[in-house]
Short mmCIF file of C-alpha atoms in Angstrom, two decimals:
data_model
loop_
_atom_site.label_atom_id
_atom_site.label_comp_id
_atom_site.label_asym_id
_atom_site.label_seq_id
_atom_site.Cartn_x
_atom_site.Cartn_y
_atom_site.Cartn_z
CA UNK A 1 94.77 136.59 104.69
CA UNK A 2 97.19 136.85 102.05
CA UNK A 3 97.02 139.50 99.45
CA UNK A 4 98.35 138.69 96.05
CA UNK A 5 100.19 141.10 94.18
CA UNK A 6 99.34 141.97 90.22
CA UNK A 7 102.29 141.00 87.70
CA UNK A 8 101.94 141.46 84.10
CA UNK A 9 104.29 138.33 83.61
CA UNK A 10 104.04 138.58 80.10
CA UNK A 11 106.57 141.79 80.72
CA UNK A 12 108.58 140.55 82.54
CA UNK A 13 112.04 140.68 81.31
CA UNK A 14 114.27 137.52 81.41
CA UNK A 15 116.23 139.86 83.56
CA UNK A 16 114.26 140.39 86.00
CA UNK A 17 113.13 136.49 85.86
CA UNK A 18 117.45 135.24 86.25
CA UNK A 19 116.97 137.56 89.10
CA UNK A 20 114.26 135.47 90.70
CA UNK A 21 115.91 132.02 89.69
CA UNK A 22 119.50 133.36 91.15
CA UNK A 23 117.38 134.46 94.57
CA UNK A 24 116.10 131.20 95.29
CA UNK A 25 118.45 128.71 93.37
CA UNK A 26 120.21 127.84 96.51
CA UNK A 27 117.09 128.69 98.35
CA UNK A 28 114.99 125.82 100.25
CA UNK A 29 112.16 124.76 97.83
CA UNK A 30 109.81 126.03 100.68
CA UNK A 31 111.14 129.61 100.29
CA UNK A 32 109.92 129.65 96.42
CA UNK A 33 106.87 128.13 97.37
CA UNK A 34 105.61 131.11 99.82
CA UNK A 35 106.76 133.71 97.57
CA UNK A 36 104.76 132.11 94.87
CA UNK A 37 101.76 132.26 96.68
CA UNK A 38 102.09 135.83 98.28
CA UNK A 39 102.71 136.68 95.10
CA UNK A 40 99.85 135.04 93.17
CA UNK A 41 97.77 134.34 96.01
CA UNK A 42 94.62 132.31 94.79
CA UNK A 43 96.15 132.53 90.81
CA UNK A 44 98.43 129.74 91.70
CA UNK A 45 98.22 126.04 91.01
CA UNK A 46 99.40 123.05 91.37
CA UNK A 47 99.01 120.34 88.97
CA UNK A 48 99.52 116.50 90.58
CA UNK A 49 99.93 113.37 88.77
CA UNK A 50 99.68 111.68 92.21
CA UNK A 51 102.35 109.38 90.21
CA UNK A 52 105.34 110.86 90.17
CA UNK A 53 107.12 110.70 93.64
CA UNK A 54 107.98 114.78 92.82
CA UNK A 55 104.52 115.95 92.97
CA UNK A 56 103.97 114.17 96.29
CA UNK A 57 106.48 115.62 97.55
CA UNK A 58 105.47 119.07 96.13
CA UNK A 59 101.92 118.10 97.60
CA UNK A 60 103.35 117.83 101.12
CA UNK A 61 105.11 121.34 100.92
CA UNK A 62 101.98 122.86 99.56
CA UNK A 63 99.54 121.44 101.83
CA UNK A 64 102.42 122.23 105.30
CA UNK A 65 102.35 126.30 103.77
CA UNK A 66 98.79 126.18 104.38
CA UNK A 67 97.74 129.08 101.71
CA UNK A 68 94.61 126.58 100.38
CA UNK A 69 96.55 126.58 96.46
CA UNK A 70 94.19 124.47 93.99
CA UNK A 71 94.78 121.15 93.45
CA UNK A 72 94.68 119.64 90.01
CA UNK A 73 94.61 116.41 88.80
CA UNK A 74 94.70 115.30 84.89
CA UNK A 75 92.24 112.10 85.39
CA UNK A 76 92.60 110.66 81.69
CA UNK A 77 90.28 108.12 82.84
CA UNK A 78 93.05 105.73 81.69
CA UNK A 79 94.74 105.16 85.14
CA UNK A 80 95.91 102.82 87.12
CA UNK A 81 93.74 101.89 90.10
CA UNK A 82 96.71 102.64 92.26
CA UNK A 83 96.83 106.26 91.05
CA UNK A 84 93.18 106.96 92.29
CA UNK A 85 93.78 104.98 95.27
CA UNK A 86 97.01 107.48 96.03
CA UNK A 87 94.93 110.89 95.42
CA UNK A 88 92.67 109.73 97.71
CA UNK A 89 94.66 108.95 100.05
CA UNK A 90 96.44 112.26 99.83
CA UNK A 91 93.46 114.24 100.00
CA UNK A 92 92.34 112.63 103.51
CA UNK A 93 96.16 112.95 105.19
CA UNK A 94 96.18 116.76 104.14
CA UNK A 95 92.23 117.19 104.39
CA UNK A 96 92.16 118.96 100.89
CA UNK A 97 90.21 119.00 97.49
CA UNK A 98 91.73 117.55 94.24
CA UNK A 99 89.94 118.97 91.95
CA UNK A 100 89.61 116.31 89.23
CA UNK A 101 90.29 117.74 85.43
CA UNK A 102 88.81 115.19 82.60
CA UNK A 103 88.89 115.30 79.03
CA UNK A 104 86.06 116.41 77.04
CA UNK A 105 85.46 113.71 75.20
CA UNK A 106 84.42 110.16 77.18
CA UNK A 107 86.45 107.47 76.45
CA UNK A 108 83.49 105.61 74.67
CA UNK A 109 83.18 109.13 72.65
CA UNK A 110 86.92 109.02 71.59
CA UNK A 111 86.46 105.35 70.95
CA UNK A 112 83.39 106.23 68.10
CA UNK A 113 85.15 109.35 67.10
CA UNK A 114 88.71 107.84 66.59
CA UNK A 115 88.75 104.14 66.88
CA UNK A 116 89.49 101.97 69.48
CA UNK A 117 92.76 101.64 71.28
CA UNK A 118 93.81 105.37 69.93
CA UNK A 119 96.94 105.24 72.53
CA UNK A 120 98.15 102.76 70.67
CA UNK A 121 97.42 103.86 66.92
CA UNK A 122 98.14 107.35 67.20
CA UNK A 123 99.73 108.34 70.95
CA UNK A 124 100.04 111.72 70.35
CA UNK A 125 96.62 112.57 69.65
CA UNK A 126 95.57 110.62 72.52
CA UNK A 127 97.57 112.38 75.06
CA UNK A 128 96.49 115.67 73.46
CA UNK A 129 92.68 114.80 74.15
CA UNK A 130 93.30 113.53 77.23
CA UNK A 131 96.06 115.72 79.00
CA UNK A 132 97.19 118.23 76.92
CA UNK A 133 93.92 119.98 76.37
CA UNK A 134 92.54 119.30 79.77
CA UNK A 135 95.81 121.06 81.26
CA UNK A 136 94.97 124.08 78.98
CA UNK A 137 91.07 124.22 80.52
CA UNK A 138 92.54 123.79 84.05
CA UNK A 139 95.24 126.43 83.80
CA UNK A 140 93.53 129.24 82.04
CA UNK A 141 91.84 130.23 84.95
CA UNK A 142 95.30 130.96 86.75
CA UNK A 143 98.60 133.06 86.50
CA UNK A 144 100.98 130.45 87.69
CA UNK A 145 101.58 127.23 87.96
CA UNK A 146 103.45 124.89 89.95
CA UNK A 147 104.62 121.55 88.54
CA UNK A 148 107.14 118.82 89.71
CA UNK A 149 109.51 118.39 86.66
CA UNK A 150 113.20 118.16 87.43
CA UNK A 151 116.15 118.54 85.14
CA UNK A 152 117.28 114.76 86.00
CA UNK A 153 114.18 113.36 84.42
CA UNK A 154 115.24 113.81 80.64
CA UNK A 155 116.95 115.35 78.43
CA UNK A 156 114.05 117.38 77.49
CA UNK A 157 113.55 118.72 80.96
CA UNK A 158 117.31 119.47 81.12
CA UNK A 159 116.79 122.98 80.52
CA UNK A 160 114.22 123.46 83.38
CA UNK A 161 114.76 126.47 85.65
CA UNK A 162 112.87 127.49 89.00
CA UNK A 163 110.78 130.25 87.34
CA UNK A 164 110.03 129.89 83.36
CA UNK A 165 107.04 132.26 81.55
CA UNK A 166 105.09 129.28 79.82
CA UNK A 167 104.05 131.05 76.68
CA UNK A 168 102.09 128.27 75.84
CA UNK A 169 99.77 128.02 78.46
CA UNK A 170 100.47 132.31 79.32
CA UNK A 171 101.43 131.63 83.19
CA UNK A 172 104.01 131.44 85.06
CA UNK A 173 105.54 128.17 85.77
CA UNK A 174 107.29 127.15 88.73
CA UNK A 175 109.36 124.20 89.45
CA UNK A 176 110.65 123.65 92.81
CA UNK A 177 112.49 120.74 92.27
CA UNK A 178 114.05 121.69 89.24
CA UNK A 179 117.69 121.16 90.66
CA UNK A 180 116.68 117.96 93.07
CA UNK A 181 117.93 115.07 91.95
CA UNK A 182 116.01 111.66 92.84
CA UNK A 183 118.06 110.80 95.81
CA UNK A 184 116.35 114.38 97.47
CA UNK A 185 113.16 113.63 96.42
CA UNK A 186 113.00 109.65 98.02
CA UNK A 187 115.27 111.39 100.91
CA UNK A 188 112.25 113.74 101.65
CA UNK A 189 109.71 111.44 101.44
CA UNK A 190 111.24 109.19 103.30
CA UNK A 191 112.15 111.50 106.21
CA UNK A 192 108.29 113.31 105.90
CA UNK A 193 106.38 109.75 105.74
CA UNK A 194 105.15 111.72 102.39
CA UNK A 195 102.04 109.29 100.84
CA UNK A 196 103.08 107.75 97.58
CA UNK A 197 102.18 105.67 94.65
CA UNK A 198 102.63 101.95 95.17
CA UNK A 199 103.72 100.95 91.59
CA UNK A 200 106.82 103.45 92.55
CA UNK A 201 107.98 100.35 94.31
CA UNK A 202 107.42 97.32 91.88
CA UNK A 203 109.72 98.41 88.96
CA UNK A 204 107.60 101.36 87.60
CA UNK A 205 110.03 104.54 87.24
CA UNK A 206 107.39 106.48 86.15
CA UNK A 207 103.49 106.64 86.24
CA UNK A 208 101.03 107.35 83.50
CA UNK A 209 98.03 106.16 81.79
CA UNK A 210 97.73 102.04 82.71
CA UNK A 211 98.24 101.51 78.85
CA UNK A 212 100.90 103.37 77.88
CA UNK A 213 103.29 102.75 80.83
CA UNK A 214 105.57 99.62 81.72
CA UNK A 215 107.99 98.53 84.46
CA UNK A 216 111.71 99.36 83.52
CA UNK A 217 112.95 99.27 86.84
CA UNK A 218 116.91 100.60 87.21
CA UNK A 219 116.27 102.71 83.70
CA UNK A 220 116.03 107.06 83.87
CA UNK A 221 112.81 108.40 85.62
CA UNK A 222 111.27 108.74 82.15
CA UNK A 223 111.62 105.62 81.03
CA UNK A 224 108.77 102.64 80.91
CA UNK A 225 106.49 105.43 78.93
CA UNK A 226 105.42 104.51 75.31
CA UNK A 227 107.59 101.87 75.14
CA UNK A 228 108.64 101.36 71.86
CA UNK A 229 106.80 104.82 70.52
CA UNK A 230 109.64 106.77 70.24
CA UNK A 231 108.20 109.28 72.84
CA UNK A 232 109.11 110.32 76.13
CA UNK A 233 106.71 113.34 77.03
CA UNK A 234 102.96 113.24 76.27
CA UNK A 235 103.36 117.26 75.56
CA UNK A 236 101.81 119.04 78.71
CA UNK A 237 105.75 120.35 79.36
CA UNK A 238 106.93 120.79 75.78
#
């Protein structure tokens, strides 16, 4: 059994964090993985969109260390079919438990409380009921986290290292694939047989709720989100 080990990460010094990004930047993203969870043992998660090809991929690594990390997915109760079809799917091939995160508020609740069609009206507030606060319930629980964000995807991940302290949530955040580019991650799942979300392949470069995302096939990996809203992020990494 592994035994975690107690860090105040909150004094940490961004020393001693460069020192932890420099030790594994050229590291395999397996390496960072198993220190993260002899380190934080049972305090670590992993957040899946089961959209994004980079949390599948970051799924597969997880589930191969073996170390039983949580599992959580953001179910907005606004996805595509394919979505639940894919977490599903992923939770038989690894034999693990997604542990489902949903909003507060029912989407016939938000409807009476805000109006219908509030993704459209008013996107922002919409994506903080239904993601942003969820990912707040889901994470206080834990002292770090492990998401799939890469510094390809926009230019506000750009800045994205391997080890970051999330003030925000107060944890530890950990992104593996912060240096991959999208040619590693399709190379990986690819040469893994890693499980992944249809509507990767018909046009959609990235997967969200079913009414805010569209195809824009040969666009960045952000794009097809809020088309026409002037946003790019619905806020859970901002």
């Amino acid at each position: 059994m592994t035994t975690s080990v107690a860090f105040d990460t909150e004094r940490w010094s961004s020393d001693e964090l460069d020192a932890i990004n420099a030790r594994f930047r050229n590291a395999p993203s397996e390496e960072l993985l198993a220190w993260a969870a002899d380190t934080f043992g049972q305090q670590l998660v992993l957040t899946c969109s089961f959209g994004g090809a980079s949390g599948m991929v970051l799924l597969d690594m997880v589930a191969r260390l073996g170390r039983g990390t949580p599992i959580v997915f953001l179910d907005t109760g606004l996805l595509f079919p394919e979505t639940y079809a894919t977490a599903e799917q992923a939770a038989h091939r690894y034999n693990i438990t997604v542990e489902y995160q949903r909003p507060a508020l029912s989407l016939i609740e938000q409807d009476a409380q805000y109006g219908p069609k509030l993704h459209d009206r008013d996107p922002d507030r919409c994506c903080g009921i239904r993601k942003v606060k969820p990912l707040a319930d889901a994470l206080a629980p834990y002292d770090a986290w492990i998401s799939g964000i890469r510094r390809d995807q926009s230019s506000t991940r750009a800045a994205t290292d391997l080890v970051q302290w999330n003030a925000k949530h107060q944890v530890l955040k950990i992104s593996p694939l912060a240096y991959w580019s999208e040619r590693d991650v399709w190379r990986y799942i690819h040469a893994q047989h890693v499980p992944y979300n249809p509507l990767l392949d018909q046009g959609y470069p990235s997967i969200g709720c079913a009414p805010c995302t569209s195809q824009a096939a040969g666009e960045n990996t952000r794009a097809g989100r809020w088309a026409g809203k002037g946003k790019v992020e619905c806020g859970i990494h901002l």
